[in-house]
Coordinates of C-alpha atoms in Angstrom, one line a residue:
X95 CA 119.2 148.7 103.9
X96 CA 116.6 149.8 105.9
X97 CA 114.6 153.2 104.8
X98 CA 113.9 154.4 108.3
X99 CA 112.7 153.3 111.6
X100 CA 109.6 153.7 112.7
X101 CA 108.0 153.3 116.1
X102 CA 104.2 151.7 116.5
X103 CA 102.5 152.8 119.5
X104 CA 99.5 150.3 119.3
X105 CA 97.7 148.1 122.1
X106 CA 95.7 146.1 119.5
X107 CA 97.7 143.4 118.7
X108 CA 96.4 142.5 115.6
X109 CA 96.5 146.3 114.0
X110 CA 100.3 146.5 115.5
X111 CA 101.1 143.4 114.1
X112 CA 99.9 144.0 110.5
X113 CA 101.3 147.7 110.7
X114 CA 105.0 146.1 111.6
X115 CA 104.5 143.2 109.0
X116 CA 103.8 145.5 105.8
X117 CA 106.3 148.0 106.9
X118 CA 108.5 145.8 107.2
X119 CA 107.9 144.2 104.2
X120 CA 108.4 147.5 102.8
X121 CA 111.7 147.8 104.2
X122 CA 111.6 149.9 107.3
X123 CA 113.1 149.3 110.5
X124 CA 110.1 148.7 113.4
X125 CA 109.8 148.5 116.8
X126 CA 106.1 147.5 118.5
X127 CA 104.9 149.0 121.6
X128 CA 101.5 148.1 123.2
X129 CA 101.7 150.9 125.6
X130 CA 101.8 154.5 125.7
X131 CA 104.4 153.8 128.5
X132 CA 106.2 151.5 126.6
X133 CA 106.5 153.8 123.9
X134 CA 108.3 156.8 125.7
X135 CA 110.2 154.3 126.8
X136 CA 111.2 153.3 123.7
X137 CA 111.5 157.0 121.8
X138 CA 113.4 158.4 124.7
X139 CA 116.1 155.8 124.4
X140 CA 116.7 155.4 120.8
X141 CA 116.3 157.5 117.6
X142 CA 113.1 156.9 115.4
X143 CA 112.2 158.7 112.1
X144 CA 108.6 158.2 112.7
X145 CA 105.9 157.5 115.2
X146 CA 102.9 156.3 114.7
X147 CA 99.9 156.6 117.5
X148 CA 97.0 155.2 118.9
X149 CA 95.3 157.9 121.3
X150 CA 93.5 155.0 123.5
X151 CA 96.7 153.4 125.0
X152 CA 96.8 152.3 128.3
X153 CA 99.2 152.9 130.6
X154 CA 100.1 156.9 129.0
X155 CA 97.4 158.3 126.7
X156 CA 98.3 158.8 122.8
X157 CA 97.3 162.4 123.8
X158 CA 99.7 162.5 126.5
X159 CA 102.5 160.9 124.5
X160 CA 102.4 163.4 121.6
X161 CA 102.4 166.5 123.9
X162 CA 105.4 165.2 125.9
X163 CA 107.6 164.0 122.7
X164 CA 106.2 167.4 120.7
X165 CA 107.0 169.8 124.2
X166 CA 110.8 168.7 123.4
X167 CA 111.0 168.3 120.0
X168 CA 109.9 168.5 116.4
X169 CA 109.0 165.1 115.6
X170 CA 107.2 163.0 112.3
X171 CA 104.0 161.7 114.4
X172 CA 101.1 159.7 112.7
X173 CA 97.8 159.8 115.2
X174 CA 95.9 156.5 114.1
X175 CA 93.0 156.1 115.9
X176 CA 89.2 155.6 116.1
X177 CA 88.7 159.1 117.6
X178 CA 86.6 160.8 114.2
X179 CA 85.5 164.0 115.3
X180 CA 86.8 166.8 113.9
X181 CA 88.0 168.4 117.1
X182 CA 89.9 165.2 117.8
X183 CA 91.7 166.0 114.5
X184 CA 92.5 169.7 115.4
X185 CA 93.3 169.3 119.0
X186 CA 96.2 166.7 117.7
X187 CA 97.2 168.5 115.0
X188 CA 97.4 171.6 117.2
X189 CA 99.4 169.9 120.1
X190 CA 102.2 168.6 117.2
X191 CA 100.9 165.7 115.3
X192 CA 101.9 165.8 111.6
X193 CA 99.0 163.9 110.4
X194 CA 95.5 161.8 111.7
X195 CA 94.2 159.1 110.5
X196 CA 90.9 157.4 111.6
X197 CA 89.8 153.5 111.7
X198 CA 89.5 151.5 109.8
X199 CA 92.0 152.8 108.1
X200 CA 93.2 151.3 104.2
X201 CA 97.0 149.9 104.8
X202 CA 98.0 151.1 101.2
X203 CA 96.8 154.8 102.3
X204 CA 99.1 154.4 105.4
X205 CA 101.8 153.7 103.5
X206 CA 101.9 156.8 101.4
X207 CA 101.4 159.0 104.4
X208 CA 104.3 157.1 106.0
X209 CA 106.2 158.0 102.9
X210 CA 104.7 161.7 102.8
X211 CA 106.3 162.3 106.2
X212 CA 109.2 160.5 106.0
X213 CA 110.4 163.0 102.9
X214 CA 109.2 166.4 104.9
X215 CA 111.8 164.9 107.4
X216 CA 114.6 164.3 105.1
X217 CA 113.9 167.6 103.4
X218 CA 114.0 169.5 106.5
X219 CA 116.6 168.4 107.6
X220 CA 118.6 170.1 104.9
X221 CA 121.0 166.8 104.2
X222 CA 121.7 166.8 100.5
X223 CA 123.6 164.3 98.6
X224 CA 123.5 164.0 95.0
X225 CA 121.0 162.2 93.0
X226 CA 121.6 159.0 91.0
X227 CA 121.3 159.7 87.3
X228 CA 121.1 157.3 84.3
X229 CA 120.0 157.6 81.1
X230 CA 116.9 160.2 82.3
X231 CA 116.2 158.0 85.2
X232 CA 117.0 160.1 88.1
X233 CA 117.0 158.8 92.1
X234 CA 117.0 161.0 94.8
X235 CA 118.1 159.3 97.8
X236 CA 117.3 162.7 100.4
X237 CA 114.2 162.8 99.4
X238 CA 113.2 159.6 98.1
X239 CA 111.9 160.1 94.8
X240 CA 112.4 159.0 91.3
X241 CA 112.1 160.8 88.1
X242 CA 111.9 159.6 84.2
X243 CA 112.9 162.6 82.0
X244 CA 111.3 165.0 85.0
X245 CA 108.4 162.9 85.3
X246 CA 107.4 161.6 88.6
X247 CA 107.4 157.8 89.4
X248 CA 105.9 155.8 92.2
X249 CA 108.1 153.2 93.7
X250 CA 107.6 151.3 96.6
X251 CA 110.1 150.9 99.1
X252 CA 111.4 147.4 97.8
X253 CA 111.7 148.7 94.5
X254 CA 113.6 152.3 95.3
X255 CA 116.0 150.2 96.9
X256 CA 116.6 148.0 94.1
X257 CA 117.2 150.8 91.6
X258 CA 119.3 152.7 94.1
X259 CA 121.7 149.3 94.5
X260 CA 121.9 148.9 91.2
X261 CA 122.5 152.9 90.2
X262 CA 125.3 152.7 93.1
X263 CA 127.5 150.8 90.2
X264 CA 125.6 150.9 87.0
X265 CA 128.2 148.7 85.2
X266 CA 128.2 146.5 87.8
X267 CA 126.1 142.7 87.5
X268 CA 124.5 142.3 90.6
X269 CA 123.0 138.9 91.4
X270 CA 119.8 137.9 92.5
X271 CA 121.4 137.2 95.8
X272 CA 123.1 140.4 95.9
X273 CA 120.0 142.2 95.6
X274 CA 117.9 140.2 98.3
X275 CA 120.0 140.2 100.8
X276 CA 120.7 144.1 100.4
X277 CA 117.3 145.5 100.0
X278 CA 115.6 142.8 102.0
X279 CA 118.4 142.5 104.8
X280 CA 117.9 138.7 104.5
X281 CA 121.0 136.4 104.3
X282 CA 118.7 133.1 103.4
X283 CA 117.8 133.9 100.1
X284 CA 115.0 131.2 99.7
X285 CA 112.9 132.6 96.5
X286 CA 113.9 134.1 93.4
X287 CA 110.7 135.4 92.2
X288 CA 110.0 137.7 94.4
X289 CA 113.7 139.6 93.4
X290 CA 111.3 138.8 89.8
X291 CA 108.1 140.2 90.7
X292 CA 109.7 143.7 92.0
X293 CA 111.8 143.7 88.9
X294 CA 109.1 143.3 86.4
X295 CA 107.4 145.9 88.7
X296 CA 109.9 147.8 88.5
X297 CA 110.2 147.8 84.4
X298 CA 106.6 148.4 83.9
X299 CA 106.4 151.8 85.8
X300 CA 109.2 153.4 84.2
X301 CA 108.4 152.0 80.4
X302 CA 105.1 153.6 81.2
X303 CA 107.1 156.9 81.1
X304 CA 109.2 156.0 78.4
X305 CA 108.5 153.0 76.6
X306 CA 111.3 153.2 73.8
X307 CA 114.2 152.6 76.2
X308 CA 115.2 149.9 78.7
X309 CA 117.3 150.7 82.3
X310 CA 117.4 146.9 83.3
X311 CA 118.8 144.4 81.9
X312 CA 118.9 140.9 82.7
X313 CA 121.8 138.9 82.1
X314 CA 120.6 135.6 82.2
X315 CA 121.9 133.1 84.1
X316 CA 123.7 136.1 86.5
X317 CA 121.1 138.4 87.7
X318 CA 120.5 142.3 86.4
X319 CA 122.4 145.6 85.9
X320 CA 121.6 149.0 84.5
X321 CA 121.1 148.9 80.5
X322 CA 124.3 151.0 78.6

């Protein structure tokens, strides 16, 4: 279950890297390029939700790369770059980018930008489906939100797409297996615990909200379902 794909356009190999392990991690879909040439390569043969751009690239300039993908298209673009003047930021943001972001930059911030962007998408794009509602928790899968009782709850990727497998059949038990391999896309399932951690995660946040009721229950032994 992937949350959207996402192109890197990054020649230093260890930022790229750690970009496409923590996204992934999250549960996006990423493809790695180390070239600006590499990357137009990539965009213009497949479909991504999101770039994300280094300016310096060899090859074809990050600069060069966002006017050509922008001069066809609107497009979700993340300039991340050591560049810090303020014109840098305008002229970007002028010739299409949605957003700039200078190094060193914190990975957690990066994330909720990702995020940010990826709902303007969905929302624009004027795809609706109906949210998943249960007992005041409401899901929206368009626009990637969740909701306690109207109140606004931050989930990270991992976790929406636990609550949105289990929602999907609310009476339903779904194992711990189940649940790895469909919101991690792994068919080795190798440690319980993390399924654990995200869950317990997952309970905190919305018994913050509202701490008299529980919307997960374990059934031990099996795995977890949504509480009646």
């Amino acid at each position: 279950m992937s949350l959207g794909k996402i192109l890197i356009a990054e020649d230093d190999n260890d930022i790229n890297h750690l970009i496409s392990d923590v996204l992934t991690r999250e549960g996006y879909t990423v493809t790695q390029a180390f070239s600006g040439t590499e990357a137009k390569l990539y965009w213009n043969s497949e479909t991504f939700d999101l770039l994300l751009c280094d300016l310096m690239l060899p090859g074809m300039t990050g600069e060069e790369l966002v006017a050509e993908i922008t001069a066809k298209q609107t497009a979700a673009i993340i300039v991340i770059s050591a560049k810090n003047t303020v014109m840098d930021k305008v002229d970007l943001l002028k010739l299409g980018a949605s957003d700039y972001m200078t190094k060193p930059f914190d990975i957690e911030e990066l994330l909720a930008r990702v995020e940010v962007q990826l709902r303007k998408e969905r929302s624009v794009s004027g795809d609706e489906d109906d949210a998943l509602i249960w007992n005041g928790l409401s899901l929206s899968e368009d626009r990637y939100s969740a909701q306690v009782d109207g109140v606004d709850i931050r989930l990270t990727a991992r976790e929406f797409g636990i609550l949105q497998l289990l929602l999907s059949n609310p009476s339903k038990v779904f194992t711990k297996e189940n649940i790895f391999a469909s919101v991690w896309g792994e068919t080795e399932f190798i440690d319980e615990n993390t399924v654990n951690v995200h869950m317990s995660n997952i309970r905190g946040k919305l018994g913050k909200v509202a701490p008299d009721r529980e919307f997960v229950e374990t059934i031990w032994g099996i795995g977890f379902k949504m509480k009646n």
